[in-house]
PDB file of N, CA and C in Angstrom:
ATOM      1  N   UNK A  26     -36.602 -16.553 -42.352  1.00  0.00           N
ATOM      2  CA  UNK A  26     -36.807 -17.781 -42.716  1.00  0.00           C
ATOM      3  C   UNK A  26     -38.378 -18.314 -42.034  1.00  0.00           C
ATOM      4  N   UNK A  27     -39.027 -18.464 -43.456  1.00  0.00           N
ATOM      5  CA  UNK A  27     -40.389 -19.100 -43.459  1.00  0.00           C
ATOM      6  C   UNK A  27     -40.890 -19.823 -43.356  1.00  0.00           C
ATOM      7  N   UNK A  28     -42.098 -20.430 -42.605  1.00  0.00           N
ATOM      8  CA  UNK A  28     -42.036 -22.020 -42.577  1.00  0.00           C
ATOM      9  C   UNK A  28     -42.184 -22.567 -43.722  1.00  0.00           C
ATOM     10  N   UNK A  29     -42.736 -21.174 -45.405  1.00  0.00           N
ATOM     11  CA  UNK A  29     -43.240 -21.268 -46.136  1.00  0.00           C
ATOM     12  C   UNK A  29     -41.776 -21.490 -46.696  1.00  0.00           C
ATOM     13  N   UNK A  30     -40.853 -20.865 -46.851  1.00  0.00           N
ATOM     14  CA  UNK A  30     -40.095 -21.260 -47.173  1.00  0.00           C
ATOM     15  C   UNK A  30     -39.354 -22.066 -47.365  1.00  0.00           C
ATOM     16  N   UNK A  31     -39.342 -23.088 -46.062  1.00  0.00           N
ATOM     17  CA  UNK A  31     -38.353 -24.189 -45.859  1.00  0.00           C
ATOM     18  C   UNK A  31     -39.634 -25.733 -46.120  1.00  0.00           C
ATOM     19  N   UNK A  32     -40.917 -24.865 -46.273  1.00  0.00           N
ATOM     20  CA  UNK A  32     -41.775 -26.611 -47.282  1.00  0.00           C
ATOM     21  C   UNK A  32     -41.219 -25.705 -48.287  1.00  0.00           C
ATOM     22  N   UNK A  33     -41.560 -24.901 -49.039  1.00  0.00           N
ATOM     23  CA  UNK A  33     -40.908 -25.284 -49.947  1.00  0.00           C
ATOM     24  C   UNK A  33     -39.186 -25.613 -50.756  1.00  0.00           C
ATOM     25  N   UNK A  34     -38.533 -25.940 -49.904  1.00  0.00           N
ATOM     26  CA  UNK A  34     -36.843 -26.532 -49.967  1.00  0.00           C
ATOM     27  C   UNK A  34     -37.178 -27.337 -50.856  1.00  0.00           C
ATOM     28  N   UNK A  35     -38.301 -28.712 -49.124  1.00  0.00           N
ATOM     29  CA  UNK A  35     -38.199 -29.455 -49.029  1.00  0.00           C
ATOM     30  C   UNK A  35     -39.574 -30.334 -50.040  1.00  0.00           C
ATOM     31  N   UNK A  36     -40.450 -29.564 -50.680  1.00  0.00           N
ATOM     32  CA  UNK A  36     -40.893 -29.462 -51.758  1.00  0.00           C
ATOM     33  C   UNK A  36     -42.225 -30.154 -50.685  1.00  0.00           C
ATOM     34  N   UNK A  37     -42.960 -29.757 -49.617  1.00  0.00           N
ATOM     35  CA  UNK A  37     -44.264 -30.429 -48.764  1.00  0.00           C
ATOM     36  C   UNK A  37     -45.250 -28.567 -48.836  1.00  0.00           C
ATOM     37  N   UNK A  38     -45.855 -29.657 -49.999  1.00  0.00           N
ATOM     38  CA  UNK A  38     -47.337 -28.871 -49.971  1.00  0.00           C
ATOM     39  C   UNK A  38     -48.623 -28.366 -49.507  1.00  0.00           C
ATOM     40  N   UNK A  39     -48.353 -29.233 -48.166  1.00  0.00           N
ATOM     41  CA  UNK A  39     -49.345 -29.878 -47.042  1.00  0.00           C
ATOM     42  C   UNK A  39     -49.036 -29.434 -46.227  1.00  0.00           C
ATOM     43  N   UNK A  40     -50.393 -29.580 -44.795  1.00  0.00           N
ATOM     44  CA  UNK A  40     -49.706 -28.328 -43.965  1.00  0.00           C
ATOM     45  C   UNK A  40     -49.905 -29.915 -42.406  1.00  0.00           C
ATOM     46  N   UNK A  41     -49.790 -30.746 -42.918  1.00  0.00           N
ATOM     47  CA  UNK A  41     -49.490 -31.936 -41.999  1.00  0.00           C
ATOM     48  C   UNK A  41     -48.862 -31.954 -41.603  1.00  0.00           C
ATOM     49  N   UNK A  42     -47.166 -31.481 -41.987  1.00  0.00           N
ATOM     50  CA  UNK A  42     -46.509 -31.990 -41.019  1.00  0.00           C
ATOM     51  C   UNK A  42     -45.720 -30.100 -40.409  1.00  0.00           C
ATOM     52  N   UNK A  43     -46.583 -29.473 -40.472  1.00  0.00           N
ATOM     53  CA  UNK A  43     -45.959 -27.382 -40.456  1.00  0.00           C
ATOM     54  C   UNK A  43     -45.121 -28.025 -38.741  1.00  0.00           C
ATOM     55  N   UNK A  44     -46.249 -28.680 -37.792  1.00  0.00           N
ATOM     56  CA  UNK A  44     -45.740 -28.825 -36.485  1.00  0.00           C
ATOM     57  C   UNK A  44     -43.771 -29.586 -36.071  1.00  0.00           C
ATOM     58  N   UNK A  45     -44.057 -29.962 -37.322  1.00  0.00           N
ATOM     59  CA  UNK A  45     -42.784 -30.659 -37.593  1.00  0.00           C
ATOM     60  C   UNK A  45     -41.620 -29.704 -38.322  1.00  0.00           C
ATOM     61  N   UNK A  46     -42.203 -29.407 -39.099  1.00  0.00           N
ATOM     62  CA  UNK A  46     -40.893 -28.721 -39.333  1.00  0.00           C
ATOM     63  C   UNK A  46     -41.247 -27.333 -38.751  1.00  0.00           C
ATOM     64  N   UNK A  47     -41.532 -26.986 -37.728  1.00  0.00           N
ATOM     65  CA  UNK A  47     -41.227 -25.326 -36.629  1.00  0.00           C
ATOM     66  C   UNK A  47     -40.480 -25.891 -36.534  1.00  0.00           C
ATOM     67  N   UNK A  48     -39.981 -27.176 -35.983  1.00  0.00           N
ATOM     68  CA  UNK A  48     -39.928 -28.180 -34.775  1.00  0.00           C
ATOM     69  C   UNK A  48     -38.358 -28.039 -35.254  1.00  0.00           C
ATOM     70  N   UNK A  49     -37.870 -28.822 -36.634  1.00  0.00           N
ATOM     71  CA  UNK A  49     -36.711 -28.879 -36.985  1.00  0.00           C
ATOM     72  C   UNK A  49     -36.356 -27.346 -36.986  1.00  0.00           C
ATOM     73  N   UNK A  50     -36.418 -26.482 -37.313  1.00  0.00           N
ATOM     74  CA  UNK A  50     -36.252 -25.518 -37.652  1.00  0.00           C
ATOM     75  C   UNK A  50     -36.229 -24.996 -36.625  1.00  0.00           C
ATOM     76  N   UNK A  51     -36.909 -24.579 -35.993  1.00  0.00           N
ATOM     77  CA  UNK A  51     -36.189 -24.117 -34.154  1.00  0.00           C
ATOM     78  C   UNK A  51     -35.393 -24.985 -34.045  1.00  0.00           C
ATOM     79  N   UNK A  52     -35.137 -26.472 -34.188  1.00  0.00           N
ATOM     80  CA  UNK A  52     -34.319 -26.997 -33.949  1.00  0.00           C
ATOM     81  C   UNK A  52     -32.606 -26.568 -34.505  1.00  0.00           C
ATOM     82  N   UNK A  53     -32.635 -26.316 -35.932  1.00  0.00           N
ATOM     83  CA  UNK A  53     -32.130 -25.716 -37.030  1.00  0.00           C
ATOM     84  C   UNK A  53     -31.137 -25.072 -36.518  1.00  0.00           C
ATOM     85  N   UNK A  54     -31.744 -24.375 -36.481  1.00  0.00           N
ATOM     86  CA  UNK A  54     -30.812 -22.062 -36.032  1.00  0.00           C
ATOM     87  C   UNK A  54     -30.692 -22.393 -34.458  1.00  0.00           C
ATOM     88  N   UNK A  55     -30.997 -23.023 -33.235  1.00  0.00           N
ATOM     89  CA  UNK A  55     -30.773 -23.571 -32.043  1.00  0.00           C
ATOM     90  C   UNK A  55     -29.676 -23.691 -32.285  1.00  0.00           C
ATOM     91  N   UNK A  56     -29.341 -24.939 -33.016  1.00  0.00           N
ATOM     92  CA  UNK A  56     -27.621 -25.377 -33.555  1.00  0.00           C
ATOM     93  C   UNK A  56     -26.632 -24.771 -33.950  1.00  0.00           C
ATOM     94  N   UNK A  57     -27.526 -24.263 -35.182  1.00  0.00           N
ATOM     95  CA  UNK A  57     -26.401 -22.952 -36.144  1.00  0.00           C
ATOM     96  C   UNK A  57     -26.233 -22.148 -34.347  1.00  0.00           C
ATOM     97  N   UNK A  58     -27.032 -21.244 -34.323  1.00  0.00           N
ATOM     98  CA  UNK A  58     -26.797 -20.160 -33.223  1.00  0.00           C
ATOM     99  C   UNK A  58     -25.368 -20.641 -31.904  1.00  0.00           C
ATOM    100  N   UNK A  59     -25.684 -22.222 -31.812  1.00  0.00           N
ATOM    101  CA  UNK A  59     -24.930 -22.444 -30.935  1.00  0.00           C
ATOM    102  C   UNK A  59     -23.635 -22.307 -30.792  1.00  0.00           C
ATOM    103  N   UNK A  60     -23.580 -22.472 -32.210  1.00  0.00           N
ATOM    104  CA  UNK A  60     -21.594 -22.798 -33.164  1.00  0.00           C
ATOM    105  C   UNK A  60     -21.248 -21.942 -33.234  1.00  0.00           C
ATOM    106  N   UNK A  61     -22.143 -20.868 -34.316  1.00  0.00           N
ATOM    107  CA  UNK A  61     -21.760 -19.507 -35.027  1.00  0.00           C
ATOM    108  C   UNK A  61     -21.606 -18.305 -33.863  1.00  0.00           C
ATOM    109  N   UNK A  62     -22.822 -18.870 -32.887  1.00  0.00           N
ATOM    110  CA  UNK A  62     -22.979 -17.297 -31.752  1.00  0.00           C
ATOM    111  C   UNK A  62     -23.565 -16.702 -32.146  1.00  0.00           C
ATOM    112  N   UNK A  63     -23.861 -15.491 -32.293  1.00  0.00           N
ATOM    113  CA  UNK A  63     -25.314 -14.439 -32.840  1.00  0.00           C
ATOM    114  C   UNK A  63     -25.407 -14.429 -34.785  1.00  0.00           C
ATOM    115  N   UNK A  64     -26.426 -14.573 -34.640  1.00  0.00           N
ATOM    116  CA  UNK A  64     -26.760 -15.183 -35.986  1.00  0.00           C
ATOM    117  C   UNK A  64     -28.273 -14.195 -36.145  1.00  0.00           C
ATOM    118  N   UNK A  65     -27.186 -13.673 -37.630  1.00  0.00           N
ATOM    119  CA  UNK A  65     -28.012 -12.321 -38.781  1.00  0.00           C
ATOM    120  C   UNK A  65     -28.670 -13.556 -40.036  1.00  0.00           C
ATOM    121  N   UNK A  66     -29.558 -14.312 -39.553  1.00  0.00           N
ATOM    122  CA  UNK A  66     -30.142 -15.110 -40.635  1.00  0.00           C
ATOM    123  C   UNK A  66     -30.597 -14.471 -41.935  1.00  0.00           C
ATOM    124  N   UNK A  67     -30.990 -12.707 -41.517  1.00  0.00           N
ATOM    125  CA  UNK A  67     -31.113 -11.888 -42.382  1.00  0.00           C
ATOM    126  C   UNK A  67     -30.471 -11.653 -43.717  1.00  0.00           C
ATOM    127  N   UNK A  68     -28.980 -10.823 -42.892  1.00  0.00           N
ATOM    128  CA  UNK A  68     -28.091 -10.678 -44.072  1.00  0.00           C
ATOM    129  C   UNK A  68     -27.049 -12.384 -44.587  1.00  0.00           C
ATOM    130  N   UNK A  69     -27.097 -12.771 -43.629  1.00  0.00           N
ATOM    131  CA  UNK A  69     -26.027 -13.608 -43.631  1.00  0.00           C
ATOM    132  C   UNK A  69     -26.302 -15.684 -44.221  1.00  0.00           C
ATOM    133  N   UNK A  70     -26.978 -15.215 -45.804  1.00  0.00           N
ATOM    134  CA  UNK A  70     -27.233 -16.201 -46.334  1.00  0.00           C
ATOM    135  C   UNK A  70     -26.901 -17.356 -46.673  1.00  0.00           C
ATOM    136  N   UNK A  71     -25.211 -17.422 -46.343  1.00  0.00           N
ATOM    137  CA  UNK A  71     -24.652 -18.557 -46.086  1.00  0.00           C
ATOM    138  C   UNK A  71     -24.766 -19.817 -45.121  1.00  0.00           C
ATOM    139  N   UNK A  72     -25.347 -18.242 -44.422  1.00  0.00           N
ATOM    140  CA  UNK A  72     -26.093 -19.700 -42.941  1.00  0.00           C
ATOM    141  C   UNK A  72     -27.495 -19.600 -43.368  1.00  0.00           C
ATOM    142  N   UNK A  73     -28.068 -19.091 -43.680  1.00  0.00           N
ATOM    143  CA  UNK A  73     -29.130 -19.610 -43.812  1.00  0.00           C
ATOM    144  C   UNK A  73     -29.379 -21.061 -44.558  1.00  0.00           C
ATOM    145  N   UNK A  74     -28.721 -20.930 -45.678  1.00  0.00           N
ATOM    146  CA  UNK A  74     -28.068 -22.275 -46.815  1.00  0.00           C
ATOM    147  C   UNK A  74     -28.261 -23.374 -45.826  1.00  0.00           C
ATOM    148  N   UNK A  75     -27.415 -23.034 -44.601  1.00  0.00           N
ATOM    149  CA  UNK A  75     -27.087 -24.644 -44.407  1.00  0.00           C
ATOM    150  C   UNK A  75     -28.301 -24.215 -43.288  1.00  0.00           C
ATOM    151  N   UNK A  76     -28.745 -24.295 -42.367  1.00  0.00           N
ATOM    152  CA  UNK A  76     -29.274 -23.807 -41.465  1.00  0.00           C
ATOM    153  C   UNK A  76     -30.410 -24.949 -42.571  1.00  0.00           C
ATOM    154  N   UNK A  77     -31.600 -24.743 -44.275  1.00  0.00           N
ATOM    155  CA  UNK A  77     -32.008 -25.254 -45.118  1.00  0.00           C
ATOM    156  C   UNK A  77     -31.354 -26.468 -44.774  1.00  0.00           C
ATOM    157  N   UNK A  78     -29.630 -26.395 -45.117  1.00  0.00           N
ATOM    158  CA  UNK A  78     -29.843 -27.694 -45.553  1.00  0.00           C
ATOM    159  C   UNK A  78     -29.886 -28.940 -44.793  1.00  0.00           C
ATOM    160  N   UNK A  79     -30.034 -28.028 -43.743  1.00  0.00           N
ATOM    161  CA  UNK A  79     -29.399 -29.207 -42.036  1.00  0.00           C
ATOM    162  C   UNK A  79     -30.982 -29.463 -41.838  1.00  0.00           C
ATOM    163  N   UNK A  80     -31.763 -28.547 -41.917  1.00  0.00           N
ATOM    164  CA  UNK A  80     -34.008 -28.607 -41.500  1.00  0.00           C
ATOM    165  C   UNK A  80     -33.920 -30.108 -43.191  1.00  0.00           C
ATOM    166  N   UNK A  81     -32.942 -29.939 -43.893  1.00  0.00           N
ATOM    167  CA  UNK A  81     -33.610 -30.892 -45.220  1.00  0.00           C
ATOM    168  C   UNK A  81     -33.017 -32.488 -44.751  1.00  0.00           C
ATOM    169  N   UNK A  82     -31.475 -32.492 -44.529  1.00  0.00           N
ATOM    170  CA  UNK A  82     -31.557 -33.952 -43.356  1.00  0.00           C
ATOM    171  C   UNK A  82     -31.723 -33.907 -42.175  1.00  0.00           C
ATOM    172  N   UNK A  83     -33.148 -33.030 -41.672  1.00  0.00           N
ATOM    173  CA  UNK A  83     -33.329 -33.943 -40.165  1.00  0.00           C
ATOM    174  C   UNK A  83     -34.430 -34.661 -40.321  1.00  0.00           C
ATOM    175  N   UNK A  84     -35.429 -33.391 -42.082  1.00  0.00           N
ATOM    176  CA  UNK A  84     -36.516 -34.071 -42.515  1.00  0.00           C
ATOM    177  C   UNK A  84     -36.399 -35.466 -42.920  1.00  0.00           C
ATOM    178  N   UNK A  85     -35.548 -35.522 -43.332  1.00  0.00           N
ATOM    179  CA  UNK A  85     -35.385 -36.586 -44.254  1.00  0.00           C
ATOM    180  C   UNK A  85     -34.589 -37.772 -42.601  1.00  0.00           C
ATOM    181  N   UNK A  86     -34.550 -37.612 -42.446  1.00  0.00           N
ATOM    182  CA  UNK A  86     -34.400 -38.993 -40.909  1.00  0.00           C
ATOM    183  C   UNK A  86     -32.971 -38.727 -40.842  1.00  0.00           C
ATOM    184  N   UNK A  87     -32.207 -38.055 -41.183  1.00  0.00           N
ATOM    185  CA  UNK A  87     -30.158 -38.227 -41.025  1.00  0.00           C
ATOM    186  C   UNK A  87     -30.598 -37.388 -40.016  1.00  0.00           C
ATOM    187  N   UNK A  88     -30.511 -37.311 -39.374  1.00  0.00           N
ATOM    188  CA  UNK A  88     -29.983 -37.036 -37.754  1.00  0.00           C
ATOM    189  C   UNK A  88     -29.453 -35.087 -37.818  1.00  0.00           C
ATOM    190  N   UNK A  89     -28.933 -34.481 -39.651  1.00  0.00           N
ATOM    191  CA  UNK A  89     -28.594 -33.200 -39.439  1.00  0.00           C
ATOM    192  C   UNK A  89     -27.610 -33.698 -40.933  1.00  0.00           C
ATOM    193  N   UNK A  90     -27.080 -32.100 -41.284  1.00  0.00           N
ATOM    194  CA  UNK A  90     -26.179 -32.377 -42.310  1.00  0.00           C
ATOM    195  C   UNK A  90     -24.419 -31.958 -41.394  1.00  0.00           C
ATOM    196  N   UNK A  91     -23.693 -32.932 -41.655  1.00  0.00           N
ATOM    197  CA  UNK A  91     -22.186 -32.280 -41.467  1.00  0.00           C
ATOM    198  C   UNK A  91     -22.248 -31.618 -42.040  1.00  0.00           C
ATOM    199  N   UNK A  92     -21.889 -31.003 -43.482  1.00  0.00           N
ATOM    200  CA  UNK A  92     -21.564 -30.281 -44.410  1.00  0.00           C
ATOM    201  C   UNK A  92     -22.190 -29.119 -43.673  1.00  0.00           C
ATOM    202  N   UNK A  93     -22.808 -28.498 -43.170  1.00  0.00           N
ATOM    203  CA  UNK A  93     -23.904 -27.370 -42.683  1.00  0.00           C
ATOM    204  C   UNK A  93     -22.843 -27.474 -41.285  1.00  0.00           C
ATOM    205  N   UNK A  94     -22.356 -28.345 -40.625  1.00  0.00           N
ATOM    206  CA  UNK A  94     -21.708 -28.645 -39.337  1.00  0.00           C
ATOM    207  C   UNK A  94     -20.642 -27.659 -39.368  1.00  0.00           C
ATOM    208  N   UNK A  95     -19.806 -28.090 -40.619  1.00  0.00           N
ATOM    209  CA  UNK A  95     -18.366 -26.914 -41.374  1.00  0.00           C
ATOM    210  C   UNK A  95     -18.994 -26.270 -41.191  1.00  0.00           C
ATOM    211  N   UNK A  96     -19.897 -25.311 -41.701  1.00  0.00           N
ATOM    212  CA  UNK A  96     -20.217 -24.383 -42.299  1.00  0.00           C
ATOM    213  C   UNK A  96     -19.951 -23.408 -41.192  1.00  0.00           C
ATOM    214  N   UNK A  97     -20.899 -23.573 -40.433  1.00  0.00           N
ATOM    215  CA  UNK A  97     -21.591 -23.089 -38.782  1.00  0.00           C
ATOM    216  C   UNK A  97     -20.121 -23.168 -38.239  1.00  0.00           C
ATOM    217  N   UNK A  98     -19.004 -24.408 -38.542  1.00  0.00           N
ATOM    218  CA  UNK A  98     -17.544 -24.115 -37.679  1.00  0.00           C
ATOM    219  C   UNK A  98     -16.914 -23.430 -38.691  1.00  0.00           C
ATOM    220  N   UNK A  99     -16.865 -22.816 -39.988  1.00  0.00           N
ATOM    221  CA  UNK A  99     -16.662 -21.839 -40.380  1.00  0.00           C
ATOM    222  C   UNK A  99     -16.900 -20.261 -39.735  1.00  0.00           C
ATOM    223  N   UNK A 100     -18.254 -19.692 -40.092  1.00  0.00           N
ATOM    224  CA  UNK A 100     -18.717 -18.684 -39.448  1.00  0.00           C
ATOM    225  C   UNK A 100     -18.778 -19.061 -37.781  1.00  0.00           C
ATOM    226  N   UNK A 101     -18.479 -19.072 -37.557  1.00  0.00           N
ATOM    227  CA  UNK A 101     -17.857 -19.211 -35.703  1.00  0.00           C
ATOM    228  C   UNK A 101     -17.360 -18.489 -35.908  1.00  0.00           C
ATOM    229  N   UNK A 102     -17.869 -16.747 -34.461  1.00  0.00           N
ATOM    230  CA  UNK A 102     -17.607 -15.963 -34.183  1.00  0.00           C
ATOM    231  C   UNK A 102     -17.255 -16.428 -33.108  1.00  0.00           C
ATOM    232  N   UNK A 103     -16.939 -17.659 -31.749  1.00  0.00           N
ATOM    233  CA  UNK A 103     -16.191 -18.072 -30.717  1.00  0.00           C
ATOM    234  C   UNK A 103     -14.836 -18.791 -31.847  1.00  0.00           C
ATOM    235  N   UNK A 104     -14.004 -18.833 -31.159  1.00  0.00           N
ATOM    236  CA  UNK A 104     -12.761 -19.994 -31.658  1.00  0.00           C
ATOM    237  C   UNK A 104     -12.963 -21.894 -30.513  1.00  0.00           C
ATOM    238  N   UNK A 105     -12.625 -22.234 -31.898  1.00  0.00           N
ATOM    239  CA  UNK A 105     -13.458 -23.818 -31.697  1.00  0.00           C
ATOM    240  C   UNK A 105     -11.539 -24.176 -31.312  1.00  0.00           C
ATOM    241  N   UNK A 106     -12.199 -24.995 -29.815  1.00  0.00           N
ATOM    242  CA  UNK A 106     -11.360 -25.745 -29.302  1.00  0.00           C
ATOM    243  C   UNK A 106     -11.538 -27.150 -28.883  1.00  0.00           C
TER     244      UNK A 106
END
């Protein structure tokens, strides 16, 4: 997942928010990894889509996507208590 991928999803065609978007990417990937465990985004397209949804929600100021969290939990390799 690249900055260009995320900017395309967000429909952002300027560079003013690159630092913010990169921070949101890192936060969303960390959030997904903390729930799912080991995460190979290159092969897990469902996780990629959930992370993009999460980034989009955070960019809008919603704090994150609940549907993404459900996907993370479903894909988790660890038991959820």
